[in-house]
XYZ file of C-alpha atoms in Angstrom:
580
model
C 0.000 0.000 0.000
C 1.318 3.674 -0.915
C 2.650 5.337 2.423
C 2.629 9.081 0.984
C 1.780 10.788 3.716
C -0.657 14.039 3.786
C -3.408 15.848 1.306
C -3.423 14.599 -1.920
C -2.430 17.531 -4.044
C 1.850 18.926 -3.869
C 0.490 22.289 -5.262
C -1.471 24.851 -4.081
C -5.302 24.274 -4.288
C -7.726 27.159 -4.784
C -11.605 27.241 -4.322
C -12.778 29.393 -6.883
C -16.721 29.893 -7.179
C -18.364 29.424 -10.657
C -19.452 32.553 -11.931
C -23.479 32.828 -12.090
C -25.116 32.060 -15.300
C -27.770 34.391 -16.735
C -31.295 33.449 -16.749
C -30.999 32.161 -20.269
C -33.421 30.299 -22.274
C -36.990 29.474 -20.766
C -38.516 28.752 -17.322
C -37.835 25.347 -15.977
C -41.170 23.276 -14.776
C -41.375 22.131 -11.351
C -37.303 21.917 -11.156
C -36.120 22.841 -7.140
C -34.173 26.471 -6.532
C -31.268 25.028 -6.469
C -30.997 22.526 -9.559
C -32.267 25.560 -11.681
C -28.811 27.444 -10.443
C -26.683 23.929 -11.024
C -28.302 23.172 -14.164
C -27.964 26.541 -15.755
C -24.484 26.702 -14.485
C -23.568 23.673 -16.631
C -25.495 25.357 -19.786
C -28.776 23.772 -19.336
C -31.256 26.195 -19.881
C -34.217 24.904 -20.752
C -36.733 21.936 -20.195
C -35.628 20.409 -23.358
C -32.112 20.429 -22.522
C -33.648 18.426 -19.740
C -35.264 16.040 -21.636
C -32.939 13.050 -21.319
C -35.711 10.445 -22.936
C -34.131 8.075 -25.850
C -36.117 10.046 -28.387
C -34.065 13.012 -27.775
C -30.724 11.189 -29.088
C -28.946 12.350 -32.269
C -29.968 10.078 -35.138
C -27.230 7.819 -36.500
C -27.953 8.897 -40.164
C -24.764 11.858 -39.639
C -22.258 9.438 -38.998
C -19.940 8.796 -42.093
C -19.963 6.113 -43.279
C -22.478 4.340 -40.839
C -24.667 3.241 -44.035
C -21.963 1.180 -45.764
C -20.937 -0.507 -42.509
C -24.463 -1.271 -41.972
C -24.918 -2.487 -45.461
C -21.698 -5.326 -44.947
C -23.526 -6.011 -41.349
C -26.809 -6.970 -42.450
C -25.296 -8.869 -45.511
C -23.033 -10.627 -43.458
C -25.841 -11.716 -40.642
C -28.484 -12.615 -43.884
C -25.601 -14.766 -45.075
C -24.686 -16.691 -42.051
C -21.379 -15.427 -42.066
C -18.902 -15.429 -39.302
C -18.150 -11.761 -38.125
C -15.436 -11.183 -35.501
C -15.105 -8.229 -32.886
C -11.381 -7.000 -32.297
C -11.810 -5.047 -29.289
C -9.669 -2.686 -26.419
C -8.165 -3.581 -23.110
C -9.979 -1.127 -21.347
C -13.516 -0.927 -19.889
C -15.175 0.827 -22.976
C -13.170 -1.525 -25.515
C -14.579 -4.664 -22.945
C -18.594 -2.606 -22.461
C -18.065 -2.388 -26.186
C -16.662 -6.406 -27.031
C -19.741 -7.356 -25.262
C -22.545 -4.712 -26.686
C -21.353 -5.915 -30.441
C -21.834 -9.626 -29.637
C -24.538 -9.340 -27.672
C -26.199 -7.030 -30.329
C -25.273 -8.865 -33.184
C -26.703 -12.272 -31.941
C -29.838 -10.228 -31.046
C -30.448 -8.896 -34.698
C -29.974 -12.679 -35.999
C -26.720 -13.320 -36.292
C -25.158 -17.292 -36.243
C -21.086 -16.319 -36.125
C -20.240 -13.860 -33.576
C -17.038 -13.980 -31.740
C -14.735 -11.517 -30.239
C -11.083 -11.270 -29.648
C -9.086 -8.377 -26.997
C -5.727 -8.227 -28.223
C -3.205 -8.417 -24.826
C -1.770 -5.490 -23.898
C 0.998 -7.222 -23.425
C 1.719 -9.417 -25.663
C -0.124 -8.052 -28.743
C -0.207 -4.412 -28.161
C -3.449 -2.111 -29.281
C -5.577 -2.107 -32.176
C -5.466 -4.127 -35.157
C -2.128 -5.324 -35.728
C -1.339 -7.888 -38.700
C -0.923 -10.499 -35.967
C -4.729 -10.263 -34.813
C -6.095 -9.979 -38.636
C -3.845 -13.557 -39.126
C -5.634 -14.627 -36.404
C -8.701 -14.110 -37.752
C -7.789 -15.639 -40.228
C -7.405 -18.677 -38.616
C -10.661 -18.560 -36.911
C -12.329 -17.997 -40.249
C -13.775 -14.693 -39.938
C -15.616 -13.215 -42.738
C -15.464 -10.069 -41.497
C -13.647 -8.048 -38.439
C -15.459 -5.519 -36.738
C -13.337 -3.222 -34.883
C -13.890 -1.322 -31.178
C -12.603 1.406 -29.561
C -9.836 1.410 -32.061
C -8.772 0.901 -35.504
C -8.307 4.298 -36.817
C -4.733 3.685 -36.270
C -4.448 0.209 -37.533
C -3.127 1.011 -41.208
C -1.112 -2.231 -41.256
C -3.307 -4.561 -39.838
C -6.413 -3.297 -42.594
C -3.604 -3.728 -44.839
C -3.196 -6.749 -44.041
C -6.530 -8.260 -43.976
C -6.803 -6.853 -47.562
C -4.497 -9.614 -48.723
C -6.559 -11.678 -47.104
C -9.347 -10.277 -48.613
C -11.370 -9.653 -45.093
C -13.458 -6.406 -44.898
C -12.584 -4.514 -42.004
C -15.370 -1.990 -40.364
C -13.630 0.437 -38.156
C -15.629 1.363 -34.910
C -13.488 4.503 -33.238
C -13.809 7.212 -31.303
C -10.002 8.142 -31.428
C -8.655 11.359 -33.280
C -6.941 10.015 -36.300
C -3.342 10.687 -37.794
C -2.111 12.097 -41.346
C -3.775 9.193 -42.857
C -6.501 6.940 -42.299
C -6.387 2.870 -43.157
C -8.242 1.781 -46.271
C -11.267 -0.295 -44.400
C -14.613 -0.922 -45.283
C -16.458 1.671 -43.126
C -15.200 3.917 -41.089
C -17.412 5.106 -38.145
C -15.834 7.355 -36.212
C -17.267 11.381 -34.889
C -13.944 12.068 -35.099
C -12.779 10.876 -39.014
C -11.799 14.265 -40.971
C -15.898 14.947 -42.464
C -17.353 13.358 -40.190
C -21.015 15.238 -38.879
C -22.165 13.599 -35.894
C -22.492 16.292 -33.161
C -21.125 14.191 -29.872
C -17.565 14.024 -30.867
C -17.076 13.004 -27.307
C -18.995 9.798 -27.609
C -17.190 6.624 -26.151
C -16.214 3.631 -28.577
C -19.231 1.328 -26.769
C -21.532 4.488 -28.006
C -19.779 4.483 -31.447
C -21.297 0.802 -31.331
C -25.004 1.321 -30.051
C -25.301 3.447 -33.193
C -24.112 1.005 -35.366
C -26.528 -1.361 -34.073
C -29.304 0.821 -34.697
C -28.491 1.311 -38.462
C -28.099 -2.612 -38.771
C -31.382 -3.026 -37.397
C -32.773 -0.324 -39.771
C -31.318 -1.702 -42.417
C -32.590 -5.540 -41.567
C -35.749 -4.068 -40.891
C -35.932 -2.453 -44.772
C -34.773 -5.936 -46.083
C -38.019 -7.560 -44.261
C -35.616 -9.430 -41.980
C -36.985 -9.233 -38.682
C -40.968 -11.605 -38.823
C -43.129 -13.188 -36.747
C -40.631 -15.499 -35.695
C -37.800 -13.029 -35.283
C -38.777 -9.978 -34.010
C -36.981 -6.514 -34.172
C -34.720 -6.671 -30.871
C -34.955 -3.391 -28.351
C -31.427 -2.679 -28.275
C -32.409 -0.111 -25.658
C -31.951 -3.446 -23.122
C -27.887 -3.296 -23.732
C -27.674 0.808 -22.209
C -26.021 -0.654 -19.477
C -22.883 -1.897 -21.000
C -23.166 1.646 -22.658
C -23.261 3.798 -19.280
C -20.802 1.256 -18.300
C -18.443 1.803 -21.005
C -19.077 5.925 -21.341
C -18.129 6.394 -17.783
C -15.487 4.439 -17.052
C -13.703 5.885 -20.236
C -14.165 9.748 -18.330
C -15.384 11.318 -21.982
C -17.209 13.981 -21.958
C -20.663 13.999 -20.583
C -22.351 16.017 -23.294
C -26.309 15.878 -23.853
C -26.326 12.949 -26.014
C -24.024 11.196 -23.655
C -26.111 11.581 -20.624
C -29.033 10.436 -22.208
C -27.023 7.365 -22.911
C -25.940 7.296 -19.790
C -28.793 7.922 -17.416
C -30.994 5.710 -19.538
C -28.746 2.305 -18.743
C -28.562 3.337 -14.960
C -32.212 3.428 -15.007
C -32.229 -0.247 -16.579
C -29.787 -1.000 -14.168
C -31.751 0.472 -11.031
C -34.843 -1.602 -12.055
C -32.615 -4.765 -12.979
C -33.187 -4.935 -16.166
C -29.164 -5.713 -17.020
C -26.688 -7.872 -17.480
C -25.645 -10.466 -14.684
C -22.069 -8.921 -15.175
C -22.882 -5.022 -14.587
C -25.056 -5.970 -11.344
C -22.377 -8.410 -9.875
C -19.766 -5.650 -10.728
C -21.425 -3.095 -8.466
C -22.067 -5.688 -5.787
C -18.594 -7.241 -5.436
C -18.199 -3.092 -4.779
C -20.335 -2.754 -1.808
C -22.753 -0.932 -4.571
C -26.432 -1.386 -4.171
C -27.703 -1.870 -7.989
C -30.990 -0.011 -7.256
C -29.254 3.453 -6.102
C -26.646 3.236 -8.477
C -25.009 6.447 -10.046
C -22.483 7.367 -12.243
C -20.091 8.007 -9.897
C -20.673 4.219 -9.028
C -20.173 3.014 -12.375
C -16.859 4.849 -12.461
C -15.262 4.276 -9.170
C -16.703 1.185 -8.648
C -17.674 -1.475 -11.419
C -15.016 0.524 -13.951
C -11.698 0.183 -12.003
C -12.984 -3.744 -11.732
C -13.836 -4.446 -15.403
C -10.352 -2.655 -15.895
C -8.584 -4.723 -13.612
C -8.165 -7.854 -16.482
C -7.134 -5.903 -18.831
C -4.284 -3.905 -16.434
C -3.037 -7.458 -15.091
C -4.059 -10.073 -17.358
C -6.403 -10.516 -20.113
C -9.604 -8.477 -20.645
C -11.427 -11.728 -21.884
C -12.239 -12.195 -18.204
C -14.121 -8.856 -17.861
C -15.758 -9.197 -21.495
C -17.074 -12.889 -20.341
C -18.271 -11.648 -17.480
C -20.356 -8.907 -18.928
C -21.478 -11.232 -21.616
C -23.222 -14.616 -19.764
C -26.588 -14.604 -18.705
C -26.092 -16.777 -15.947
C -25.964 -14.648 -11.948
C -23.797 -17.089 -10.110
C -21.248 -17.646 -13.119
C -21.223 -13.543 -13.342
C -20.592 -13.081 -9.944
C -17.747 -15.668 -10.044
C -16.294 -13.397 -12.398
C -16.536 -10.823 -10.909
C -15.227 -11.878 -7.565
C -11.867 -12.702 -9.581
C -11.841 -8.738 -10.729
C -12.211 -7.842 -7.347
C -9.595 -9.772 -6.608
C -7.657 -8.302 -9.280
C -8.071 -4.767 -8.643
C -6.926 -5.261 -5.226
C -3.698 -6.490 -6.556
C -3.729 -3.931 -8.908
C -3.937 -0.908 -5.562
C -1.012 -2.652 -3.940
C 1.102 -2.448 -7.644
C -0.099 1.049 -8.090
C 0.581 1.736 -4.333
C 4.351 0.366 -4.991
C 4.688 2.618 -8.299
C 3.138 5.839 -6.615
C 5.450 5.706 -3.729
C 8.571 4.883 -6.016
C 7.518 8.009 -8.515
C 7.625 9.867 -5.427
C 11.472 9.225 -4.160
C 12.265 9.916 -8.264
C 10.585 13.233 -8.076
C 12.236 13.993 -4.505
C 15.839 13.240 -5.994
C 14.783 15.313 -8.454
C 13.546 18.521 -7.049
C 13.093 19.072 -3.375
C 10.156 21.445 -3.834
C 7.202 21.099 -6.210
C 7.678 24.198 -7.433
C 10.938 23.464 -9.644
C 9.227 20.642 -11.061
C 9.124 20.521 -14.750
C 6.063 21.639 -17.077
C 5.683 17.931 -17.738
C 6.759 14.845 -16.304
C 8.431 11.876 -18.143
C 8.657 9.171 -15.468
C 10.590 5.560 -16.032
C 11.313 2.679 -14.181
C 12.668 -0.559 -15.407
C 9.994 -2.910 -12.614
C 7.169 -0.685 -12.837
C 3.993 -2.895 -14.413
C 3.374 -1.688 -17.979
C -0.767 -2.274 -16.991
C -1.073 -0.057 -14.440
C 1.179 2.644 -15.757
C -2.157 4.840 -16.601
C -3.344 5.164 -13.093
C 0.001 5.995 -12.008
C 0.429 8.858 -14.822
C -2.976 9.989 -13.414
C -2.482 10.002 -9.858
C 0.720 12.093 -10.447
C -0.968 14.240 -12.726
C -3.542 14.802 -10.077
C -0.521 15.707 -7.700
C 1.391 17.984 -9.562
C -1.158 19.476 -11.441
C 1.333 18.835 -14.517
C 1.071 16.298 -17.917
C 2.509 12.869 -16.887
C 4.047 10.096 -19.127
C 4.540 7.600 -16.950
C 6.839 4.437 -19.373
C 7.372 0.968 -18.094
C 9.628 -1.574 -20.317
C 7.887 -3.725 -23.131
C 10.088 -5.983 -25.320
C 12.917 -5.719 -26.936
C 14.183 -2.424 -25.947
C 10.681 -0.688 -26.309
C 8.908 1.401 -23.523
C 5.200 1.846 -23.813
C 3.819 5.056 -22.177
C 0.581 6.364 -21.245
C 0.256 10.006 -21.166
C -2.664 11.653 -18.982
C -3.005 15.743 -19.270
C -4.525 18.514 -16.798
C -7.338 20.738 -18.304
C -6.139 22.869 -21.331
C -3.760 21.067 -22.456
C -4.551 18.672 -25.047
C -2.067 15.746 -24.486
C -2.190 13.868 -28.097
C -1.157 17.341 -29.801
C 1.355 18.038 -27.292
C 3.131 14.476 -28.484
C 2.386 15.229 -31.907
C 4.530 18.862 -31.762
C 7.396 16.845 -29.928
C 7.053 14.125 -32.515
C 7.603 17.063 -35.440
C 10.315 18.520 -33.181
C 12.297 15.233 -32.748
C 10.962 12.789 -35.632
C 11.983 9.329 -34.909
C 11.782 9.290 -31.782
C 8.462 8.320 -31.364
C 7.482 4.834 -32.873
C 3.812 5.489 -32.641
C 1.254 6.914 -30.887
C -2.353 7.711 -30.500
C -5.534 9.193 -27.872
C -7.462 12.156 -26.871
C -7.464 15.755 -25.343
C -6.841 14.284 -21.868
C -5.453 10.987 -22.534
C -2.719 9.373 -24.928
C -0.879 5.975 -25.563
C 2.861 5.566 -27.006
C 5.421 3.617 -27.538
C 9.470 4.471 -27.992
C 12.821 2.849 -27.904
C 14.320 3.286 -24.530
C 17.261 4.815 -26.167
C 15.067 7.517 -27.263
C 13.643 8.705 -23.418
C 15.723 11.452 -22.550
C 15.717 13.231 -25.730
C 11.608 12.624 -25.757
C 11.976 14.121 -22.387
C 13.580 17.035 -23.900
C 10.931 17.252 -26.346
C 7.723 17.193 -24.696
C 9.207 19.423 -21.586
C 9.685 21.699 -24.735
C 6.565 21.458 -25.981
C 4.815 22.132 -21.940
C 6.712 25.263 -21.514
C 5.624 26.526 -25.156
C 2.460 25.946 -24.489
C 2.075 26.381 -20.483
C 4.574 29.090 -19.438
C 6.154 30.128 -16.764
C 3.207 30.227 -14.499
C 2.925 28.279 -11.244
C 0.840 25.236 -11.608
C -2.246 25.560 -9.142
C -4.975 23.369 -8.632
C -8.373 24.711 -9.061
C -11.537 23.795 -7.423
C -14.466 25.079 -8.886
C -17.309 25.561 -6.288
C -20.674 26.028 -6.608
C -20.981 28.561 -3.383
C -22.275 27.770 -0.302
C -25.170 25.609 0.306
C -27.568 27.132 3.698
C -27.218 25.170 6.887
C -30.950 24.160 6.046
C -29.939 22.818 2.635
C -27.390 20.359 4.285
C -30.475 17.730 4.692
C -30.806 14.200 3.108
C -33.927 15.531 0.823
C -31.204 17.773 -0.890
C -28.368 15.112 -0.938
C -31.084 12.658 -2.592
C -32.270 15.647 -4.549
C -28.851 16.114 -6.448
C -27.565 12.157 -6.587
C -31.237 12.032 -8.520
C -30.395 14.671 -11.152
C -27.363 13.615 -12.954
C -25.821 11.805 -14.254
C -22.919 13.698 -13.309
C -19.565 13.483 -14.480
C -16.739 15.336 -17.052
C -17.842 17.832 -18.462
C -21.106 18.161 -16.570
C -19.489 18.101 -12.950
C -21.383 16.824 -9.972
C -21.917 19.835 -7.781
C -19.515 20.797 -5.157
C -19.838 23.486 -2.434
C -17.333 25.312 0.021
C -18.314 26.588 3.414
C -16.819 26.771 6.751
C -17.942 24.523 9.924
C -17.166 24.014 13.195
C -15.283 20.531 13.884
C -17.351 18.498 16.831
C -15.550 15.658 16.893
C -12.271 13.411 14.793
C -10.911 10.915 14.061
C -9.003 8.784 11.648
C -10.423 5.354 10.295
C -9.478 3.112 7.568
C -5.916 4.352 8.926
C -5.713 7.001 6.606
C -9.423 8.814 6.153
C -10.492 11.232 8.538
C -13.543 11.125 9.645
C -15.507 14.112 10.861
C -18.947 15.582 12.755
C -19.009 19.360 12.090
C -21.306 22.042 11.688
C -22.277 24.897 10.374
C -23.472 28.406 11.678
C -26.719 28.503 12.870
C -27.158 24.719 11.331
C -27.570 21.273 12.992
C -24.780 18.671 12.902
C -23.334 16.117 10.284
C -20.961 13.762 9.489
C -18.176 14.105 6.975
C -15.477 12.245 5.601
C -12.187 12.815 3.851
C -10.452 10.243 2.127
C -7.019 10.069 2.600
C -6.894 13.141 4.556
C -6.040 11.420 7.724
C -2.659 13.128 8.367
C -4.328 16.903 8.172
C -3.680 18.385 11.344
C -7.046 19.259 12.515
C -8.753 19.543 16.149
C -12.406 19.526 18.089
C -13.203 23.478 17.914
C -11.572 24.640 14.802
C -12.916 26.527 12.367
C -12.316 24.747 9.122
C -13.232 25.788 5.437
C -14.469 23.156 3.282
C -14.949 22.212 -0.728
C -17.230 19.400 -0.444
C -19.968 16.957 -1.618
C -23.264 16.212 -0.244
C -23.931 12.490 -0.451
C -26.055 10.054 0.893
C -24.561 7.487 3.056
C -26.478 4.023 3.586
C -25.138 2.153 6.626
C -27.313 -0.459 8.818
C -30.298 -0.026 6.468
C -30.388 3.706 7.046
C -29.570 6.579 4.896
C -28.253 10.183 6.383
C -26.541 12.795 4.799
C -22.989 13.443 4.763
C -20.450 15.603 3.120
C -17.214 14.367 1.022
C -14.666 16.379 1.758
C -12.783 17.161 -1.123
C -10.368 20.252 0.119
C -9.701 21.381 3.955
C -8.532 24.409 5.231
């Protein structure tokens, strides 16, 4: 376990209030005080904005390309061919393994199987290894998730093979795109679907829907084989959107909020309801916040350590006890996978300390190595530090023969994949290839290559950060009245997300009087405070055991209001997020 001791944040943290939002747009109906200010805040300004119904969703006709992949689909299923998904390590490429095959079979087809390339012995994407292997399991045609737009070999080479490859992406592409099939991807130079932040498991949902309308014009779907609701599978696609952390735009949260509400009434897979229960998560409250602390980091957890075939099996039987099997063994996982990542944080730490003795003279980005760090867990570490320093991370670990595979995580502003891109034109050949998002970014270089990449991308930072200070920013929603500190407001606002990036769940500052403290899980402190002219309640701060706080201080707080279940009864309390 990681023995860093104190808050969680080596930089300066700053509570700054979000500016009010005019009364834009028209009156909201029956909609509390208080959500109208939280909603507006996050540009909702109307009660269609609010209108998070499945009939609200962008139609599928925009993407490019989504016709011709549907076209190869439907033939494919008509003809009893065999169709193979090549999906992603993570928990939208797994969300996403299991919506295609579980779609597929549900619009009639005979020959679905799926295949998650390992991180570690395969890499990403579509190489020409995986298309030889499906090859060999006779595939008439790959389907591709959560990546591909990157995979110009591996199309390549299932051209000689003459296999038709349908690309299924969300990723921004490079200089040039592979020769597929289809390409169906927001993100593809052209492309006019609106969400450009959908996740690769949304990419897929659509995709399903334009096979089904296309079935449905060939007269496929009688009597005997109905039209399928794919509207049943939104919980592998709140799953996958929220664990991935993309942006919770309006189309997304409809997506979103419409599979917790399948999974609140059980109406999902075994897989997603043993997930949340191997969590301590009751399925019937869940949130998003529970899909993405919770099941995510667990689904995750196969493809960090081992193989994601685990966590795409488990999401994909119908059977409760055989799920919950499952997931027991990703619980078990991500524990292992705390205690690695506990081991990594602390040695990042002593590298950084040998480095600098103060935060201050840190770098504008950080390039971290070392030779026994695990090359699956090398995300969370990049993020954790990131979170820390309040600076871009690469954390690398060692791959084979002489290659180090990074993964890059970036704070707000910076866009992480261009930032690689500029060092790439800086230093070409350095980089052997690379790939991701605004916030997030994979790559791979020789280890020869590190310090000068170092050079590069600490380049890069300055040019496009500056000089300034890094601080951490906490944006605050003001101050919530003692009398709003009740459990009908905390149940109020865990009811009217989803919440999540880029539609933040509401936090509040204030200052309290501490009653009582004390520290529990060995590290959390635990708190009963209160505010002026209020009534008492119960607060917690994780991993802010070491703060040096006392009964009858004033304290000023950035916080959460939550409900907390324990012994069958529910009371409000606050999350701590910042203490002063």
């Amino acid at each position: 376990m990681s023995t860093n001791p104190g808050p969680s944040s080596a930089v300066p943290i700053v509570i700054k209030r979000r500016p009010e939002s005019p009364a834009m747009g028209g009156p909201f109906a029956d909609l509390h005080p208080l959500l109208t200010r939280l909603y507006r805040a996050r540009g909702v300004c109307s009660d269609s904005d609010c209108d998070l119904s499945l009939g609200a969703l962008h139609p599928f006709e925009s993407f490019l390309d989504i016709e011709p992949a549907a076209d190869l689909l439907a033939g494919c299923i008509r003809a009893g061919g065999s169709i193979l998904v090549v999906g992603d390590y993570d928990a939208d490429g797994a969300t996403g393994s299991a919506l295609a095959v579980r779609g597929l079979r549900l619009l009639g087809a005979s020959g679905v199987a799926y295949l998650v390339p390992s991180r570690f012995t395969s890499g990403y994407g579509l190489g020409p290894a995986v298309v030889d292997t499906a090859a060999s399991l006779g595939a008439d045609l790959i389907v591709t998730v959560d990546n591909g737009i990157s995979s110009l070999a591996g199309v390549r080479r299932a051209h000689e093979l003459d296999i038709p490859v349908i690309i299924t992406d969300h990723h921004l592409p490079g200089g040039e795109l592979p020769r597929a099939a289809a390409i169906v991807n927001p993100n593809r130079p052209g492309d006019a679907f609106p969400s450009k932040s959908i996740a690769g498991v949304g990419v897929v949902f659509y995709l399903l829907a334009a096979v089904r309308a296309r079935l449905r014009g060939l007269d496929w779907f009688r009597s005997g084989r109905p039209a399928p609701n794919l509207a049943q599978l939104l919980d592998l696609v709140a799953l996958g959107t929220v664990a991935d952390v993309v942006e919770l735009d309006r189309n997304n949260r409809i997506l979103v909020e419409q599979g917790l509400r399948r999974i609140r009434a059980g109406r999902c897979s075994p897989g997603v309801t043993a997930l949340l229960r191997v969590a301590g998560c009751d399925p019937g409250t869940v949130t998003a916040r529970d899909l993405g602390f919770a099941a995510g980091p667990r689904l995750n957890a196969a493809g960090r350590l081992t193989e994601m075939s685990l966590g795409v099996e488990c999401l994909l039987t119908d059977d409760p006890d055989r799920a919950m099997a499952m997931a027991r063994e990703l619980d078990t996982l991500n524990r292992r996978r705390r205690e690695i990542e506990g081991e990594m944080q602390d040695r990042a730490e002593e590298v950084l300390r040998d480095l600098v003795p103060d935060a201050a003279g840190l770098p504008p980005a950080l390039c971290l190595f070392d030779a026994d760090w695990h090359q699956g867990v090398i995300g969370i570490l990049a993020a954790r530090i990131r979170e820390r320093y309040q600076r871009p991370v690469i954390a690398f670990a060692a791959a084979e023969d002489g290659i180090l595979k990074g993964s890059a995580r970036s704070i707000e502003g910076l866009h992480i994949r261009d930032l690689i891109a500029a060092a790439d034109r800086c230093r070409p050949g350095l980089i052997e290839r690379f790939g991701g998002h605004a916030m997030a970014a994979g790559l791979s270089l020789r280890i020869g290559a590190l310090d000068a990449f170092r050079e590069a991308i600490v380049a890069e930072a300055h040019r496009e950060l500056g000089d300034a200070p890094p601080v951490r920013e906490l944006i605050s929603d003001g101050e919530l009245p003692a009398r709003d500190l009740g459990l009908d407001t905390a149940e109020r606002l865990r009811s009217a997300g989803p919440w999540g990036k880029g539609f933040p769940e509401p936090l509040f500052d204030g200052r309290f009087e501490v009653l009582e403290r004390r520290v529990v899980g060995e590290r959390h402190l635990k708190l009963r405070l209160r505010p002026p002219g209020g009534d008492s309640i119960d607060a917690i701060g994780f991993g802010l055991g070491a703060l040096p706080v006392s009964v009858g201080h004033q304290v000023r707080l950035a916080y959460r209001l939550a409900v907390n279940h324990y012994r069958g009864v529910s009371a409000p309390q606050l999350i701590v997020e910042h203490l002063e």
